[in-house]
PDB file of C-alpha atoms in Angstrom:
ATOM      1  CA  ILE A   1     -80.157 -86.457 -24.619  1.00  0.00           C
ATOM      2  CA  ASN A   2     -77.998 -84.370 -27.239  1.00  0.00           C
ATOM      3  CA  ALA A   3     -80.249 -85.836 -30.355  1.00  0.00           C
ATOM      4  CA  PRO A   4     -79.597 -83.072 -32.643  1.00  0.00           C
ATOM      5  CA  GLN A   5     -75.957 -83.409 -32.629  1.00  0.00           C
ATOM      6  CA  MET A   6     -76.567 -87.295 -33.278  1.00  0.00           C
ATOM      7  CA  TRP A   7     -78.917 -86.430 -36.117  1.00  0.00           C
ATOM      8  CA  GLU A   8     -75.663 -84.755 -37.482  1.00  0.00           C
ATOM      9  CA  LYS A   9     -74.349 -88.173 -38.073  1.00  0.00           C
ATOM     10  CA  ILE A  10     -76.917 -90.656 -37.805  1.00  0.00           C
ATOM     11  CA  THR A  11     -80.909 -90.674 -38.524  1.00  0.00           C
ATOM     12  CA  GLY A  12     -81.565 -94.354 -38.095  1.00  0.00           C
ATOM     13  CA  ASP A  13     -82.428 -97.317 -40.434  1.00  0.00           C
ATOM     14  CA  LYS A  14     -85.655 -98.729 -42.007  1.00  0.00           C
ATOM     15  CA  ASN A  15     -83.794-102.012 -41.307  1.00  0.00           C
ATOM     16  CA  VAL A  16     -83.159-101.833 -38.228  1.00  0.00           C
ATOM     17  CA  VAL A  17     -86.376-103.234 -36.595  1.00  0.00           C
ATOM     18  CA  ILE A  18     -87.273-102.531 -32.186  1.00  0.00           C
ATOM     19  CA  ALA A  19     -90.438-104.399 -31.229  1.00  0.00           C
ATOM     20  CA  VAL A  20     -92.237-102.539 -28.093  1.00  0.00           C
ATOM     21  CA  ILE A  21     -93.577-105.298 -25.751  1.00  0.00           C
ATOM     22  CA  ASP A  22     -96.686-103.302 -24.192  1.00  0.00           C
ATOM     23  CA  THR A  23    -100.308-102.188 -24.410  1.00  0.00           C
ATOM     24  CA  GLY A  24     -99.804-102.234 -28.056  1.00  0.00           C
ATOM     25  CA  ILE A  25     -99.156 -99.823 -30.523  1.00  0.00           C
ATOM     26  CA  ASN A  26    -101.460 -97.489 -33.029  1.00  0.00           C
ATOM     27  CA  TYR A  27    -100.107 -98.142 -35.967  1.00  0.00           C
ATOM     28  CA  ALA A  28    -102.732 -95.816 -37.195  1.00  0.00           C
ATOM     29  CA  HIS A  29    -101.429 -93.034 -35.445  1.00  0.00           C
ATOM     30  CA  PRO A  30     -99.760 -90.212 -38.472  1.00  0.00           C
ATOM     31  CA  ASP A  31     -96.377 -90.196 -36.580  1.00  0.00           C
ATOM     32  CA  LEU A  32     -96.285 -93.768 -36.305  1.00  0.00           C
ATOM     33  CA  THR A  33     -97.745 -95.588 -39.544  1.00  0.00           C
ATOM     34  CA  ASN A  34     -94.945 -95.220 -42.226  1.00  0.00           C
ATOM     35  CA  GLN A  35     -92.253 -96.790 -39.349  1.00  0.00           C
ATOM     36  CA  ILE A  36     -94.583 -99.768 -38.233  1.00  0.00           C
ATOM     37  CA  TRP A  37     -93.277-103.304 -39.675  1.00  0.00           C
ATOM     38  CA  VAL A  38     -95.604-105.148 -41.732  1.00  0.00           C
ATOM     39  CA  ASN A  39     -94.810-108.776 -42.278  1.00  0.00           C
ATOM     40  CA  PRO A  40     -93.881-109.560 -45.625  1.00  0.00           C
ATOM     41  CA  GLY A  41     -95.039-113.414 -45.418  1.00  0.00           C
ATOM     42  CA  GLU A  42     -98.992-112.722 -44.035  1.00  0.00           C
ATOM     43  CA  ILE A  43    -101.943-111.527 -46.660  1.00  0.00           C
ATOM     44  CA  ALA A  44    -103.963-109.105 -44.436  1.00  0.00           C
ATOM     45  CA  GLY A  45    -107.532-110.001 -44.037  1.00  0.00           C
ATOM     46  CA  ASN A  46    -107.879-113.307 -45.475  1.00  0.00           C
ATOM     47  CA  ASN A  47    -107.631-114.679 -42.240  1.00  0.00           C
ATOM     48  CA  ILE A  48    -105.257-117.574 -42.707  1.00  0.00           C
ATOM     49  CA  ASP A  49    -101.930-117.623 -40.923  1.00  0.00           C
ATOM     50  CA  ASP A  50    -100.182-117.835 -44.276  1.00  0.00           C
ATOM     51  CA  ASP A  51     -96.280-117.778 -42.593  1.00  0.00           C
ATOM     52  CA  ASN A  52     -97.625-120.732 -40.729  1.00  0.00           C
ATOM     53  CA  ASN A  53     -96.612-118.665 -37.297  1.00  0.00           C
ATOM     54  CA  GLY A  54     -99.331-119.838 -35.526  1.00  0.00           C
ATOM     55  CA  ILE A  55    -101.007-116.417 -35.505  1.00  0.00           C
ATOM     56  CA  ILE A  56    -103.528-115.219 -37.974  1.00  0.00           C
ATOM     57  CA  ASP A  57    -102.918-111.831 -39.735  1.00  0.00           C
ATOM     58  CA  ASP A  58     -99.921-110.989 -37.938  1.00  0.00           C
ATOM     59  CA  ILE A  59     -99.636-107.904 -40.255  1.00  0.00           C
ATOM     60  CA  HIS A  60     -98.117-105.665 -37.272  1.00  0.00           C
ATOM     61  CA  GLY A  61     -97.401-107.925 -34.621  1.00  0.00           C
ATOM     62  CA  LEU A  62     -98.836-110.037 -32.321  1.00  0.00           C
ATOM     63  CA  ASN A  63    -101.814-109.476 -29.299  1.00  0.00           C
ATOM     64  CA  ALA A  64    -100.972-112.066 -27.046  1.00  0.00           C
ATOM     65  CA  ILE A  65    -104.072-111.391 -24.591  1.00  0.00           C
ATOM     66  CA  ALA A  66    -106.138-112.007 -27.545  1.00  0.00           C
ATOM     67  CA  ASP A  67    -104.314-114.197 -29.273  1.00  0.00           C
ATOM     68  CA  SER A  68    -104.383-112.280 -32.280  1.00  0.00           C
ATOM     69  CA  GLY A  69    -102.425-110.733 -34.822  1.00  0.00           C
ATOM     70  CA  ASP A  70    -103.620-107.342 -33.879  1.00  0.00           C
ATOM     71  CA  PRO A  71    -101.471-105.216 -31.406  1.00  0.00           C
ATOM     72  CA  MET A  72    -103.719-101.837 -31.607  1.00  0.00           C
ATOM     73  CA  ASP A  73    -102.768-100.137 -28.612  1.00  0.00           C
ATOM     74  CA  ASP A  74    -106.502 -99.644 -26.465  1.00  0.00           C
ATOM     75  CA  HIS A  75    -104.531 -97.675 -23.890  1.00  0.00           C
ATOM     76  CA  GLY A  76    -101.723 -95.599 -25.192  1.00  0.00           C
ATOM     77  CA  HIS A  77     -98.444 -96.193 -22.740  1.00  0.00           C
ATOM     78  CA  GLY A  78     -97.675 -98.331 -25.658  1.00  0.00           C
ATOM     79  CA  SER A  79     -97.730 -96.020 -28.549  1.00  0.00           C
ATOM     80  CA  HIS A  80     -96.116 -93.200 -26.320  1.00  0.00           C
ATOM     81  CA  CYS A  81     -93.109 -95.711 -26.383  1.00  0.00           C
ATOM     82  CA  ALA A  82     -92.733 -96.614 -29.787  1.00  0.00           C
ATOM     83  CA  GLY A  83     -93.205 -92.232 -30.425  1.00  0.00           C
ATOM     84  CA  ILE A  84     -90.310 -91.678 -28.106  1.00  0.00           C
ATOM     85  CA  ILE A  85     -88.398 -94.809 -29.956  1.00  0.00           C
ATOM     86  CA  GLY A  86     -89.418 -93.830 -33.630  1.00  0.00           C
ATOM     87  CA  ALA A  87     -91.955 -91.449 -34.282  1.00  0.00           C
ATOM     88  CA  GLU A  88     -91.824 -89.828 -37.845  1.00  0.00           C
ATOM     89  CA  SER A  89     -90.075 -86.406 -38.443  1.00  0.00           C
ATOM     90  CA  GLN A  90     -90.301 -84.331 -41.247  1.00  0.00           C
ATOM     91  CA  ASN A  91     -93.469 -84.271 -40.532  1.00  0.00           C
ATOM     92  CA  THR A  92     -96.315 -81.621 -39.709  1.00  0.00           C
ATOM     93  CA  ASP A  93     -97.417 -83.976 -36.678  1.00  0.00           C
ATOM     94  CA  GLY A  94     -96.056 -84.496 -33.110  1.00  0.00           C
ATOM     95  CA  GLY A  95     -92.643 -84.531 -32.539  1.00  0.00           C
ATOM     96  CA  ARG A  96     -90.143 -86.902 -33.680  1.00  0.00           C
ATOM     97  CA  GLY A  97     -88.121 -90.072 -32.043  1.00  0.00           C
ATOM     98  CA  VAL A  98     -84.527 -90.528 -31.530  1.00  0.00           C
ATOM     99  CA  MET A  99     -84.279 -92.929 -34.279  1.00  0.00           C
ATOM    100  CA  GLN A 100     -85.832 -90.832 -37.564  1.00  0.00           C
ATOM    101  CA  ASP A 101     -86.003 -93.628 -39.356  1.00  0.00           C
ATOM    102  CA  VAL A 102     -86.274 -97.140 -38.101  1.00  0.00           C
ATOM    103  CA  THR A 103     -89.013-100.070 -38.187  1.00  0.00           C
ATOM    104  CA  ILE A 104     -90.845-100.953 -35.323  1.00  0.00           C
ATOM    105  CA  ILE A 105     -93.023-103.664 -34.724  1.00  0.00           C
ATOM    106  CA  GLY A 106     -95.935-104.271 -31.926  1.00  0.00           C
ATOM    107  CA  CYS A 107     -96.680-106.701 -29.270  1.00  0.00           C
ATOM    108  CA  LYS A 108     -99.448-106.247 -26.847  1.00  0.00           C
ATOM    109  CA  PHE A 109     -99.419-108.317 -23.140  1.00  0.00           C
ATOM    110  CA  ILE A 110    -101.724-105.590 -21.431  1.00  0.00           C
ATOM    111  CA  SER A 111    -104.393-104.351 -21.177  1.00  0.00           C
ATOM    112  CA  PHE A 112    -106.262-101.313 -21.073  1.00  0.00           C
ATOM    113  CA  HIS A 113    -106.738-101.976 -17.506  1.00  0.00           C
ATOM    114  CA  ASP A 114    -102.732-101.936 -16.784  1.00  0.00           C
ATOM    115  CA  GLY A 115    -102.852-105.609 -16.040  1.00  0.00           C
ATOM    116  CA  GLY A 116    -100.490-108.303 -17.957  1.00  0.00           C
ATOM    117  CA  ALA A 117     -99.849-112.021 -16.975  1.00  0.00           C
ATOM    118  CA  THR A 118     -96.303-113.261 -17.385  1.00  0.00           C
ATOM    119  CA  SER A 119     -97.204-115.486 -19.827  1.00  0.00           C
ATOM    120  CA  ASP A 120     -98.829-113.258 -22.149  1.00  0.00           C
ATOM    121  CA  ALA A 121     -94.520-111.430 -21.678  1.00  0.00           C
ATOM    122  CA  ILE A 122     -93.417-114.828 -22.095  1.00  0.00           C
ATOM    123  CA  GLU A 123     -95.251-115.553 -25.601  1.00  0.00           C
ATOM    124  CA  CYS A 124     -94.657-111.792 -27.044  1.00  0.00           C
ATOM    125  CA  LEU A 125     -90.502-112.580 -26.331  1.00  0.00           C
ATOM    126  CA  ASP A 126     -91.347-116.675 -28.249  1.00  0.00           C
ATOM    127  CA  TYR A 127     -92.802-114.790 -31.313  1.00  0.00           C
ATOM    128  CA  LEU A 128     -90.083-112.516 -31.741  1.00  0.00           C
ATOM    129  CA  ARG A 129     -87.372-114.702 -31.524  1.00  0.00           C
ATOM    130  CA  ASN A 130     -89.173-116.654 -33.747  1.00  0.00           C
ATOM    131  CA  LEU A 131     -89.864-113.924 -36.480  1.00  0.00           C
ATOM    132  CA  LYS A 132     -85.793-113.812 -36.236  1.00  0.00           C
ATOM    133  CA  THR A 133     -85.059-117.079 -36.501  1.00  0.00           C
ATOM    134  CA  ARG A 134     -87.393-118.052 -38.690  1.00  0.00           C
ATOM    135  CA  ALA A 135     -85.873-119.289 -42.005  1.00  0.00           C
ATOM    136  CA  GLU A 136     -88.013-117.510 -44.488  1.00  0.00           C
ATOM    137  CA  ASN A 137     -88.393-113.326 -44.033  1.00  0.00           C
ATOM    138  CA  PRO A 138     -86.313-113.659 -40.568  1.00  0.00           C
ATOM    139  CA  VAL A 139     -86.579-109.892 -39.094  1.00  0.00           C
ATOM    140  CA  ASN A 140     -83.850-108.036 -37.937  1.00  0.00           C
ATOM    141  CA  ILE A 141     -84.870-107.685 -34.433  1.00  0.00           C
ATOM    142  CA  VAL A 142     -82.229-105.774 -32.611  1.00  0.00           C
ATOM    143  CA  ALA A 143     -83.618-104.961 -29.211  1.00  0.00           C
ATOM    144  CA  THR A 144     -87.247-104.846 -27.610  1.00  0.00           C
ATOM    145  CA  ASN A 145     -88.511-101.967 -25.169  1.00  0.00           C
ATOM    146  CA  ASN A 146     -89.482-103.108 -22.135  1.00  0.00           C
ATOM    147  CA  SER A 147     -91.397-100.347 -19.986  1.00  0.00           C
ATOM    148  CA  TRP A 148     -92.743-102.277 -17.107  1.00  0.00           C
ATOM    149  CA  GLY A 149     -91.709-104.730 -14.614  1.00  0.00           C
ATOM    150  CA  GLY A 150     -92.256-105.316 -10.932  1.00  0.00           C
ATOM    151  CA  PRO A 151     -90.821-107.147  -7.825  1.00  0.00           C
ATOM    152  CA  GLU A 152     -91.636-110.746  -8.408  1.00  0.00           C
ATOM    153  CA  ARG A 153     -88.713-113.082 -10.812  1.00  0.00           C
ATOM    154  CA  SER A 154     -90.134-115.689 -12.657  1.00  0.00           C
ATOM    155  CA  GLN A 155     -87.928-118.380 -13.735  1.00  0.00           C
ATOM    156  CA  ALA A 156     -89.963-118.666 -17.315  1.00  0.00           C
ATOM    157  CA  LEU A 157     -89.253-115.361 -18.134  1.00  0.00           C
ATOM    158  CA  GLU A 158     -85.734-114.841 -17.455  1.00  0.00           C
ATOM    159  CA  ASP A 159     -85.330-118.133 -19.666  1.00  0.00           C
ATOM    160  CA  ALA A 160     -86.999-116.274 -22.320  1.00  0.00           C
ATOM    161  CA  ILE A 161     -85.044-113.592 -22.441  1.00  0.00           C
ATOM    162  CA  LYS A 162     -81.737-115.388 -22.249  1.00  0.00           C
ATOM    163  CA  ALA A 163     -83.237-117.117 -25.483  1.00  0.00           C
ATOM    164  CA  HIS A 164     -83.223-113.247 -26.517  1.00  0.00           C
ATOM    165  CA  GLN A 165     -79.647-112.894 -25.582  1.00  0.00           C
ATOM    166  CA  ASP A 166     -78.715-115.914 -27.809  1.00  0.00           C
ATOM    167  CA  ALA A 167     -80.668-115.027 -30.324  1.00  0.00           C
ATOM    168  CA  GLY A 168     -78.791-111.601 -30.210  1.00  0.00           C
ATOM    169  CA  ILE A 169     -81.915-109.419 -28.979  1.00  0.00           C
ATOM    170  CA  LEU A 170     -80.644-106.871 -26.637  1.00  0.00           C
ATOM    171  CA  PHE A 171     -83.407-106.565 -24.045  1.00  0.00           C
ATOM    172  CA  VAL A 172     -83.838-103.249 -22.822  1.00  0.00           C
ATOM    173  CA  ALA A 173     -86.240-102.410 -19.524  1.00  0.00           C
ATOM    174  CA  ALA A 174     -87.455 -99.958 -17.064  1.00  0.00           C
ATOM    175  CA  ALA A 175     -85.217 -99.908 -13.796  1.00  0.00           C
ATOM    176  CA  SER A 176     -88.923 -98.227 -12.581  1.00  0.00           C
ATOM    177  CA  ASN A 177     -90.147 -95.141 -10.755  1.00  0.00           C
ATOM    178  CA  ASP A 178     -90.139 -96.370  -6.822  1.00  0.00           C
ATOM    179  CA  GLY A 179     -86.994 -93.960  -6.022  1.00  0.00           C
ATOM    180  CA  LEU A 180     -85.238 -97.254  -5.292  1.00  0.00           C
ATOM    181  CA  ASP A 181     -81.823 -98.582  -5.586  1.00  0.00           C
ATOM    182  CA  ASN A 182     -82.292-101.859  -7.558  1.00  0.00           C
ATOM    183  CA  ASP A 183     -79.082-103.361  -6.510  1.00  0.00           C
ATOM    184  CA  LEU A 184     -80.931-102.899  -3.049  1.00  0.00           C
ATOM    185  CA  VAL A 185     -84.487-103.853  -3.861  1.00  0.00           C
ATOM    186  CA  ASP A 186     -85.245-106.038  -6.687  1.00  0.00           C
ATOM    187  CA  THR A 187     -87.366-105.413  -9.681  1.00  0.00           C
ATOM    188  CA  TYR A 188     -87.549-107.229 -12.950  1.00  0.00           C
ATOM    189  CA  PRO A 189     -87.467-107.594 -15.480  1.00  0.00           C
ATOM    190  CA  ALA A 190     -84.762-104.752 -15.179  1.00  0.00           C
ATOM    191  CA  ASP A 191     -83.228-106.480 -12.546  1.00  0.00           C
ATOM    192  CA  TYR A 192     -82.483-110.447 -14.501  1.00  0.00           C
ATOM    193  CA  PRO A 193     -78.316-110.731 -14.172  1.00  0.00           C
ATOM    194  CA  LEU A 194     -78.164-111.147 -18.400  1.00  0.00           C
ATOM    195  CA  ALA A 195     -75.961-109.580 -20.616  1.00  0.00           C
ATOM    196  CA  ASN A 196     -78.701-108.504 -23.356  1.00  0.00           C
ATOM    197  CA  VAL A 197     -80.839-106.780 -20.080  1.00  0.00           C
ATOM    198  CA  ILE A 198     -79.712-102.507 -20.853  1.00  0.00           C
ATOM    199  CA  SER A 199     -81.938-101.277 -17.364  1.00  0.00           C
ATOM    200  CA  VAL A 200     -83.050 -97.514 -17.795  1.00  0.00           C
ATOM    201  CA  GLY A 201     -83.437 -95.049 -15.057  1.00  0.00           C
ATOM    202  CA  ALA A 202     -85.197 -90.876 -15.934  1.00  0.00           C
ATOM    203  CA  ILE A 203     -82.765 -88.080 -16.050  1.00  0.00           C
ATOM    204  CA  ASN A 204     -83.649 -84.677 -15.504  1.00  0.00           C
ATOM    205  CA  ASN A 205     -83.329 -81.633 -17.487  1.00  0.00           C
ATOM    206  CA  ILE A 206     -79.975 -81.329 -15.893  1.00  0.00           C
ATOM    207  CA  ASP A 207     -78.950 -84.685 -16.661  1.00  0.00           C
ATOM    208  CA  GLU A 208     -79.431 -86.294 -13.360  1.00  0.00           C
ATOM    209  CA  ARG A 209     -81.307 -88.594 -11.865  1.00  0.00           C
ATOM    210  CA  ALA A 210     -85.005 -87.644 -11.569  1.00  0.00           C
ATOM    211  CA  TRP A 211     -86.442 -88.247  -7.620  1.00  0.00           C
ATOM    212  CA  PHE A 212     -88.740 -90.423  -9.000  1.00  0.00           C
ATOM    213  CA  SER A 213     -86.334 -92.999 -10.826  1.00  0.00           C
ATOM    214  CA  ASN A 214     -85.070 -96.175  -9.767  1.00  0.00           C
TER     215      ASN A 214
END
């Protein structure tokens, strides 16, 4: 992806906030801990919803499955995605993300067993939109990363993504890994006909579509 050439000109910006809607984020990982969003409206550990957004102690994001403020990853996939986006550079742990400087919010709606309810994905989207549009301490959420999907279309999910479009938030979605043409076989959320949806496939080491990628 020519990242080294890009890094000669731009390495990112801590004021750019990306949300990972997935299995959560291991915010204690040494490659991620300095990149994780900290909610300025919350006081950690006091068991009070200090910013009055309906979630107690949401210091680093949301766990929509448990309706809690702890998006800790118990699977690994969300942390993997977060690392690609913004693993810290210039340290002795792991690699480096595409954005060496970035702020990442975790939103967990997929369980350890790979199951995720559409209603919980919508809860994540609503939570993030409220963070961006709140009057006090609004969060500069530029995009969400959504490396999940399936064949079923949901009007409610499409509406929630449309609300992100209206709020100026990009929705980056996995094209899926079935080796199919998404113009012929629908996969969602990548195929919602919305201007803010960016459908991303996989490439191989010679810049061709990977054999498994839609």
